[in-house]
Coordinates of C-alpha atoms and ligand atoms in Angstrom, one line a residue:
X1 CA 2.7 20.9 -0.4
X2 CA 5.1 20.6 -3.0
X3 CA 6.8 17.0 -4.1
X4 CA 9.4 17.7 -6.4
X5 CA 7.0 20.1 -9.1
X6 CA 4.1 18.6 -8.5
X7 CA 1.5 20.0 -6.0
X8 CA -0.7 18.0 -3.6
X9 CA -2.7 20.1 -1.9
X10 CA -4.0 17.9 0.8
X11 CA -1.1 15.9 2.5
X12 CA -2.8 12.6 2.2
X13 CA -2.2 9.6 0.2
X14 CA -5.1 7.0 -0.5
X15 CA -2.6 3.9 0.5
X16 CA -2.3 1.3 -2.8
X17 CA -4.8 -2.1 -1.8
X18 CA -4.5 -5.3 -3.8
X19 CA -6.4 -7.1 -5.2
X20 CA -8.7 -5.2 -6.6
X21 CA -9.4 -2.9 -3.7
X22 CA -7.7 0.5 -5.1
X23 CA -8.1 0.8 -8.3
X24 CA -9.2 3.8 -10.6
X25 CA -12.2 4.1 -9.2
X26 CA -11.0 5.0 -5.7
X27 CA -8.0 6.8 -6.8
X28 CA -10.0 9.1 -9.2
X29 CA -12.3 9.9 -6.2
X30 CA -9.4 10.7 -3.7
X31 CA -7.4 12.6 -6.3
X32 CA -10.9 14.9 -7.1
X33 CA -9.8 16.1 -3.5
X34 CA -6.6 17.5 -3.3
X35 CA -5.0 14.1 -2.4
X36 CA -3.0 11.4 -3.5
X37 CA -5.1 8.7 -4.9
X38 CA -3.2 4.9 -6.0
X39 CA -4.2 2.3 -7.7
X40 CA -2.3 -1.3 -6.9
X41 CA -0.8 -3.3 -9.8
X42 CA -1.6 -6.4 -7.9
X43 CA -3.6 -8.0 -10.2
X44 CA -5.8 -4.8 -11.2
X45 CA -6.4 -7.2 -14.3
X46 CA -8.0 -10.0 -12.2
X47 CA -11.7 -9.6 -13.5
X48 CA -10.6 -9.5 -17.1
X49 CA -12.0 -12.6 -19.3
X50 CA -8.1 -12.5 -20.9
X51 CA -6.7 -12.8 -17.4
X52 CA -6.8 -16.8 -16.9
X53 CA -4.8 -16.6 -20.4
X54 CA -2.0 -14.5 -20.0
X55 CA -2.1 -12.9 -16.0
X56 CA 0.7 -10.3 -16.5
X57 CA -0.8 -9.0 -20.4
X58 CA -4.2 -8.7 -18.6
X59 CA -2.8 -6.8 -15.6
X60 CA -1.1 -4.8 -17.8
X61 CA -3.9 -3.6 -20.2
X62 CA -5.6 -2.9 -16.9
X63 CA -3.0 -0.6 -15.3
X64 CA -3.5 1.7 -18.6
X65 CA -7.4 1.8 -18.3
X66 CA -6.9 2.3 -14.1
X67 CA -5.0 4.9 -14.9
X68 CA -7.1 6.7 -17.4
X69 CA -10.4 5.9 -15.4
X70 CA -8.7 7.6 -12.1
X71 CA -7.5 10.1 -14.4
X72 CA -11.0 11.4 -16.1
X73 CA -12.8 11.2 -12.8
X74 CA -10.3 13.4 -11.0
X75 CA -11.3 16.4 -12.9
X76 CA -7.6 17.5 -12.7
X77 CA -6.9 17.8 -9.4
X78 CA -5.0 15.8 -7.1
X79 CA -1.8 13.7 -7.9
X80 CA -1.9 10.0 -8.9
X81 CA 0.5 6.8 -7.8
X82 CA 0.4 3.3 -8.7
X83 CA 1.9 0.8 -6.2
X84 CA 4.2 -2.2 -7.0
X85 CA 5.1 -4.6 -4.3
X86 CA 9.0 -5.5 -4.9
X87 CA 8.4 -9.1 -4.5
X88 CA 5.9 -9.2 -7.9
X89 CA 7.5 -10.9 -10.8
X90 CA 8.4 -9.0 -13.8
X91 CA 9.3 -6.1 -11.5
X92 CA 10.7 -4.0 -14.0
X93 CA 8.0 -4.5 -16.8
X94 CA 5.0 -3.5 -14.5
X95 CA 7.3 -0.4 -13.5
X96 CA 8.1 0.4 -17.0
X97 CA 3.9 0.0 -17.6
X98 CA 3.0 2.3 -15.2
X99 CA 5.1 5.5 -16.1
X100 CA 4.1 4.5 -20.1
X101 CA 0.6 4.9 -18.3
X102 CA 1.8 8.2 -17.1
X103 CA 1.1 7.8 -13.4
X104 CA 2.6 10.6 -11.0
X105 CA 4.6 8.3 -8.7
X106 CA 5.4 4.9 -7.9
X107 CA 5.2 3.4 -4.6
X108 CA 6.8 0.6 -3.9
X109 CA 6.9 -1.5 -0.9
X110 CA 6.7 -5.7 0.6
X111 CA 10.9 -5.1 0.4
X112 CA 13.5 -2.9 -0.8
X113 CA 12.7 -1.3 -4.3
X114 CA 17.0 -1.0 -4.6
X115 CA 16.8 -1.1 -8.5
X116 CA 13.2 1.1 -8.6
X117 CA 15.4 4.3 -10.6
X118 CA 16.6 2.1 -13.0
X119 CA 12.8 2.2 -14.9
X120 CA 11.5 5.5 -13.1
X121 CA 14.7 8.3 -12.5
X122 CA 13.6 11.6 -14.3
X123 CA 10.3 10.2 -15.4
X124 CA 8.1 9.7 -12.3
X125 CA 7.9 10.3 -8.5
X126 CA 9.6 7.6 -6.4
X127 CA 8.7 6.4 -2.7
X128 CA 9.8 3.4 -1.1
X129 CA 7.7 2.3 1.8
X130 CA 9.9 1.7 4.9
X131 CA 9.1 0.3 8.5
X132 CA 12.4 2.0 9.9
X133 CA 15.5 3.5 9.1
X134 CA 18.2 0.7 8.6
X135 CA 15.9 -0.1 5.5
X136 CA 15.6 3.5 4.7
X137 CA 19.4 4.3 5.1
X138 CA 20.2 1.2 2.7
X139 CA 18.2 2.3 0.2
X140 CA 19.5 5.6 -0.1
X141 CA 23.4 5.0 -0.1
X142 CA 22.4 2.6 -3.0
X143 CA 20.9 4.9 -5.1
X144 CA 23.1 7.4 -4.2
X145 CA 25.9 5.9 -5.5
X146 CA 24.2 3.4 -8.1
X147 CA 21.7 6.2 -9.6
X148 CA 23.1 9.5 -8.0
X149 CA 19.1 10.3 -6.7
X150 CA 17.0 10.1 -2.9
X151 CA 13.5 9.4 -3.1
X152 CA 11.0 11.8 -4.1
X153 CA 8.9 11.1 -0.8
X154 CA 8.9 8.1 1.7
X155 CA 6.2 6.2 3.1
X156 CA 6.8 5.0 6.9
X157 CA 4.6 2.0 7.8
X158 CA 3.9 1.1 11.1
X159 CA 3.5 -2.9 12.3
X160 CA -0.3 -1.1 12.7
X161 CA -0.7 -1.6 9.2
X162 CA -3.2 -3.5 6.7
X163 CA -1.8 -6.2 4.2
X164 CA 2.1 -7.4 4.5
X165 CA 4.2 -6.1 7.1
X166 CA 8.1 -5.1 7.3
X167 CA 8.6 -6.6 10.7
X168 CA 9.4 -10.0 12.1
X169 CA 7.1 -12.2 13.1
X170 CA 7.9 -13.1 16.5
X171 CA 7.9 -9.3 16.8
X172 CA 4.7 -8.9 16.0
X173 CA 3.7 -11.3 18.2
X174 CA 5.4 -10.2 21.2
X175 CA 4.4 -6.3 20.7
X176 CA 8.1 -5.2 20.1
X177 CA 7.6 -3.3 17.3
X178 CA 8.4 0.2 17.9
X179 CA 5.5 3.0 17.3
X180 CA 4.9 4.5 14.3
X181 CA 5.3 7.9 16.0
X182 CA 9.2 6.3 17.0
X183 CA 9.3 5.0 13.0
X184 CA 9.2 8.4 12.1
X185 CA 11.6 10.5 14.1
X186 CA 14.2 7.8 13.0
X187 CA 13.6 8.2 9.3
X188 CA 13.9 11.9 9.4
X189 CA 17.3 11.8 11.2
X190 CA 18.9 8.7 8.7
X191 CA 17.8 10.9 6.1
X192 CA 19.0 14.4 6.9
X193 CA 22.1 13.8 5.5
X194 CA 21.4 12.8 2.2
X195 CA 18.7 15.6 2.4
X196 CA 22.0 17.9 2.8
X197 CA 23.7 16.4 0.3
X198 CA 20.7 16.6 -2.1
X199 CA 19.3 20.1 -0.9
X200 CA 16.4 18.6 -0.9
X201 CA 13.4 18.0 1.9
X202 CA 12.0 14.5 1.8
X203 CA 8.4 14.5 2.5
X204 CA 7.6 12.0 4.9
X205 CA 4.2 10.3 5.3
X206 CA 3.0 8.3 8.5
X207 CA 1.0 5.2 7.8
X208 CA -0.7 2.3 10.0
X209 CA -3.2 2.4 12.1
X210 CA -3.7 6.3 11.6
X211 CA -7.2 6.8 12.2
X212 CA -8.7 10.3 12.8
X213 CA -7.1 13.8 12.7
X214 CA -5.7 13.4 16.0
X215 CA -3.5 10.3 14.6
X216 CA -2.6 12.7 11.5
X217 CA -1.5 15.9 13.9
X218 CA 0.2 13.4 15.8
X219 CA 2.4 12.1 13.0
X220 CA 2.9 15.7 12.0
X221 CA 4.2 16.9 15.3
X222 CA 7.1 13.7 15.2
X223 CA 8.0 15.3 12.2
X224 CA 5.9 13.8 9.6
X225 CA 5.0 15.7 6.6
X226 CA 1.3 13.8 5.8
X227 CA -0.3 10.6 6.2
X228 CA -0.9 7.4 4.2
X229 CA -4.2 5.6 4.9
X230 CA -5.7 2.6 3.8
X231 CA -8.2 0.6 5.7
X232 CA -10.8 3.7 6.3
X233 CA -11.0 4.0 2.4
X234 CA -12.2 1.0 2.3
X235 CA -15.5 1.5 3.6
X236 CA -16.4 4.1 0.9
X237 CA -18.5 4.4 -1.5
X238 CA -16.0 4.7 -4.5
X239 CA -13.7 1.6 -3.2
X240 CA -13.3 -0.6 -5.9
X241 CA -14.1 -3.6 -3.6
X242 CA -17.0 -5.9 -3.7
X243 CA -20.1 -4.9 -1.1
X244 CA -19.0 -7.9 1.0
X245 CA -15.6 -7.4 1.4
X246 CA -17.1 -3.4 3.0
X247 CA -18.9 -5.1 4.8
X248 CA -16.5 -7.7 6.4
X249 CA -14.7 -3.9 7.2
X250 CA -17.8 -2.2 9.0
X251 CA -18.7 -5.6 10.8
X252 CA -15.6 -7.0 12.1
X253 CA -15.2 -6.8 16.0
X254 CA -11.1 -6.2 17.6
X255 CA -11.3 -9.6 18.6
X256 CA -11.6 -10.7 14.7
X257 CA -8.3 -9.0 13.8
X258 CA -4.7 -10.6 13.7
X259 CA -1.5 -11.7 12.3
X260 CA -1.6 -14.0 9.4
X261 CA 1.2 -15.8 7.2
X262 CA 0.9 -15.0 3.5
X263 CA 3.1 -16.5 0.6
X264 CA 4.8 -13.1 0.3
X265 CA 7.2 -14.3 2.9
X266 CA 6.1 -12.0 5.2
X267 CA 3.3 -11.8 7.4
X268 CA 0.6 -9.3 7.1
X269 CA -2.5 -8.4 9.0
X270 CA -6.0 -8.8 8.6
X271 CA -9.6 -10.3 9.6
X272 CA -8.9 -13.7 11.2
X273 CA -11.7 -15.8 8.6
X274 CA -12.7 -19.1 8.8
X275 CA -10.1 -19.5 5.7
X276 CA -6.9 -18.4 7.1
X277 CA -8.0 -20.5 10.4
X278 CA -8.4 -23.4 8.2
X279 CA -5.2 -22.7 6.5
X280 CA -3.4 -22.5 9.6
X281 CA -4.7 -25.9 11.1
X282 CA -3.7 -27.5 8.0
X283 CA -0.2 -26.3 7.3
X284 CA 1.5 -25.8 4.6
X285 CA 0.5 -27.2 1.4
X286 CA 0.6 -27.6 -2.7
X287 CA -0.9 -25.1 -4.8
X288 CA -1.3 -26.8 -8.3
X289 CA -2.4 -24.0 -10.1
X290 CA 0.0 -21.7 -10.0
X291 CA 0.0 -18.1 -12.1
X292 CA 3.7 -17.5 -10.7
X293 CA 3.4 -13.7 -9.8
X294 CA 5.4 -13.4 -6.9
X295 CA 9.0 -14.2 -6.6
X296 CA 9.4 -14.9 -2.9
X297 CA 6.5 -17.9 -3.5
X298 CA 7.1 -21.7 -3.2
X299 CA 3.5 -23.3 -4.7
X300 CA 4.8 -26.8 -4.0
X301 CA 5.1 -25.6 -0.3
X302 CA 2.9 -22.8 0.8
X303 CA -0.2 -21.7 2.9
X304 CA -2.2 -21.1 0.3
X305 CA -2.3 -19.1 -3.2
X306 CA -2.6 -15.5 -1.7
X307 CA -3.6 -14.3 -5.1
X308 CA -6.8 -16.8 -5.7
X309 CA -6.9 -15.8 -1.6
X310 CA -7.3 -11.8 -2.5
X311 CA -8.9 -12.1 -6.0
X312 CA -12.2 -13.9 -3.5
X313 CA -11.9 -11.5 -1.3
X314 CA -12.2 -8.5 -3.2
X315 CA -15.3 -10.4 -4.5
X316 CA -16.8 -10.6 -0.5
X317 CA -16.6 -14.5 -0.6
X318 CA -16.2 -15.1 3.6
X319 CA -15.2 -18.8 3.1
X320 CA -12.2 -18.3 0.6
X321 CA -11.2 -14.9 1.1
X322 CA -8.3 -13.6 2.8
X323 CA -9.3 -9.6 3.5
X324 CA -6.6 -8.0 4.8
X325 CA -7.0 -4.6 6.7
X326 CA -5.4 -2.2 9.9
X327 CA -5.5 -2.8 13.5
X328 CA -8.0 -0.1 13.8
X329 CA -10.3 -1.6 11.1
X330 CA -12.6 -2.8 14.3
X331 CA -13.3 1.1 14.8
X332 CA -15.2 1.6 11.3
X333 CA -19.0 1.8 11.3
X334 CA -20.4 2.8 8.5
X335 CA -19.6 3.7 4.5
X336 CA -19.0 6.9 3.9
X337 CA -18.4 9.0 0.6
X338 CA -14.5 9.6 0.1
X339 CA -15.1 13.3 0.3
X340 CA -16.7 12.8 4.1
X341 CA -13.5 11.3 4.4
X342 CA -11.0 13.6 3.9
X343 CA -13.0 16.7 4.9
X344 CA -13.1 14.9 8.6
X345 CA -8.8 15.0 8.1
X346 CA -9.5 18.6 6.3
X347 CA -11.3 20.0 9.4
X348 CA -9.0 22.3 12.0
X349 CA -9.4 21.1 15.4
Ligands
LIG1 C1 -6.8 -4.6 1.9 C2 -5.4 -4.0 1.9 C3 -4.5 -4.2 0.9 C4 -3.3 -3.7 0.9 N1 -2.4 -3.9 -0.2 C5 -1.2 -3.3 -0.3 C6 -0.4 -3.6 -1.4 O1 -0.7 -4.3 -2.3 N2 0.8 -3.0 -1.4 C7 1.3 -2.2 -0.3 O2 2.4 -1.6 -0.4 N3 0.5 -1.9 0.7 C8 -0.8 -2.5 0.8 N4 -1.6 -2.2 1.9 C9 -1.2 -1.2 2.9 C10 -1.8 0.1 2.7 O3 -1.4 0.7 1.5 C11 -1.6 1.1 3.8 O4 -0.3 1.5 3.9 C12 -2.1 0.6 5.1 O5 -3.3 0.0 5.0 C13 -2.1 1.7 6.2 O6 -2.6 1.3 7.4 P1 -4.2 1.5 7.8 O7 -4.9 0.4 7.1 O8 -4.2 1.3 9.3 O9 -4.6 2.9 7.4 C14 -2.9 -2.8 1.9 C15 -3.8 -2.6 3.0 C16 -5.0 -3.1 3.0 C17 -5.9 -2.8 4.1

């Protein structure tokens, strides 16, 4: 498959997993097959000694060497994206970090990356991720018209999804989100146009809750072009994660997955742990020490500090971690090499 001039030969894309979850390591090993590997520039720089300091410089420094470790392990193959959730602060100077670090794309999602070609146009791939196609449709009249561009490929992410969702809460709750299968068709036909206009095929890649081969063909068939996956690489070898946040993945039961609120401003999905339980018994509350990374965050009135949250989860703490993953996360047993992985998408029915 060709995106723009670059090749991916396998039409799957590692999905980006802060904090800490999909970083070089993981993308390097995903990219060594064919596929898309990204690394997430939420915090890659969390473990650093410097990072308590000066977050953003840390996280910064990091993105390069993420970058060149995913790079060197790849052995050339493959294509590499980085990530960047609209609502981080300083937007703009993690985008500008990540094409000086020469990734291949940039993927951003948690709302609409409107101003993304003012860093990336004519130097790097650009997908927004989208949960339907009013969102979709907005965001290519405006760069259209602002920047005279479409994006380079889409992500389409269903309510099925690990981490923060696009979709409303009550929504959620009430099962009235439409189907990632439905998701699709309606992005390809808000797009077609500007695909006219542009001569241009957008691929399309399905994500949330896709599973097994049968998800991917199914995704295909609706008119996707590949999938986006993110939960199953977690319970690989190569994921950056800690062993306890794998195994929090291969443990947890259907019953131990929900809906939670997260400072984003949007809610996301994950394992139910005694911490978010906690959190939501106790309400809202102050967080005093704040590393203001995230725009849409209040600290004097919040849940909790997602980021402290993530950064002990991707270490496997149970009591303080917030470990966010897919609805189908209950259906993983075991850890698996990233190449086992793919090959099982690989393999013709
Ligand atoms: C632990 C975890 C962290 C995630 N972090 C991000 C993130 O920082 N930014 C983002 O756009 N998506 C994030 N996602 C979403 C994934 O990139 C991917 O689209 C999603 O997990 C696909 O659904 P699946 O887990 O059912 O395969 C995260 C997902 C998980 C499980």
């Amino acid at each position: 498959m060709n995106i723009r001039d670059k090749i991916l030969d396998f039409p799957l894309i590692q999905g980006g997993m802060g904090v800490g979850i999909s970083l070089g390591g993981l993308a390097g090993a995903v990219m060594k097959e064919g596929c898309m590997g990204v690394i997430s520039a939420a915090h890659p720089g969390f473990m650093r000694e410097d990072f308590d300091a000066n977050p953003e410089r840390a996280n910064l420094i990091a993105i390069e060497e993420e970058v060149e470790k995913a790079r060197s392990l790849s052995e050339g193959k493959g294509l590499l994206g980085v990530n960047l959730m609209c609502a981080t602060k300083g937007y703009g100077t993690y985008a500008e970090a990540i094409i000086r670090a020469g990734a291949d794309a940039v993927i951003s999602g948690a709302g609409l990356p409107l101003d993304l070609p003012k860093y990336a146009k004519g130097k790097t791939l650009m997908a927004p991720i989208v949960s339907g196609g009013k969102a979709i449709e907005l965001i290519c009249r405006v760069w259209d018209k602002r920047y005279n561009c479409i994006p380079d490929f889409i992500v389409a992410e269903s309510s099925e999804a690990g981490g923060h969702l696009g979709f409303k809460l009550d929504d959620l709750e009430n099962g009235k989100c439409r189907s990632l299968l439905e998701i699709i068709k309606d992005i390809r036909r808000v797009v077609k146009p500007f695909e006219e206009k542009y001569n241009y095929h957008i691929p399309l890649f399905g994500a949330g809750g896709v599973f097994d081969k049968t998800d991917m063909d199914a995704c295909l068939e609706s008119g996707a072009d590949g999938v986006q996956i993110g939960s199953r690489f977690i319970a690989t070898h190569e994921c950056d994660a800690s062993d306890g946040f794998k195994n929090m993945i291969v443990e947890c039961k259907e019953e131990d997955l929900g809906i939670l609120r997260s400072p984003v401003g949007l809610p996301a999905r994950g394992i139910i742990s005694s911490f978010v339980r906690k959190a939501r018994e106790r309400g809202n509350t102050v967080v005093k020490e704040c590393i203001n990374c995230l725009t849409p965050c209040n600290p004097s009135n919040t849940p909790y500090c997602i980021s402290k949250a993530l950064f002990s989860a991707a270490k496997g703490d149970r009591e303080k971690g917030v470990f966010f993953c897919g609805s189908k996360a209950y259906k993983i047993d075991k850890i698996v090499s990233v190449k086992e992985l793919i090959d099982e998408f690989r393999t013709k029915r």
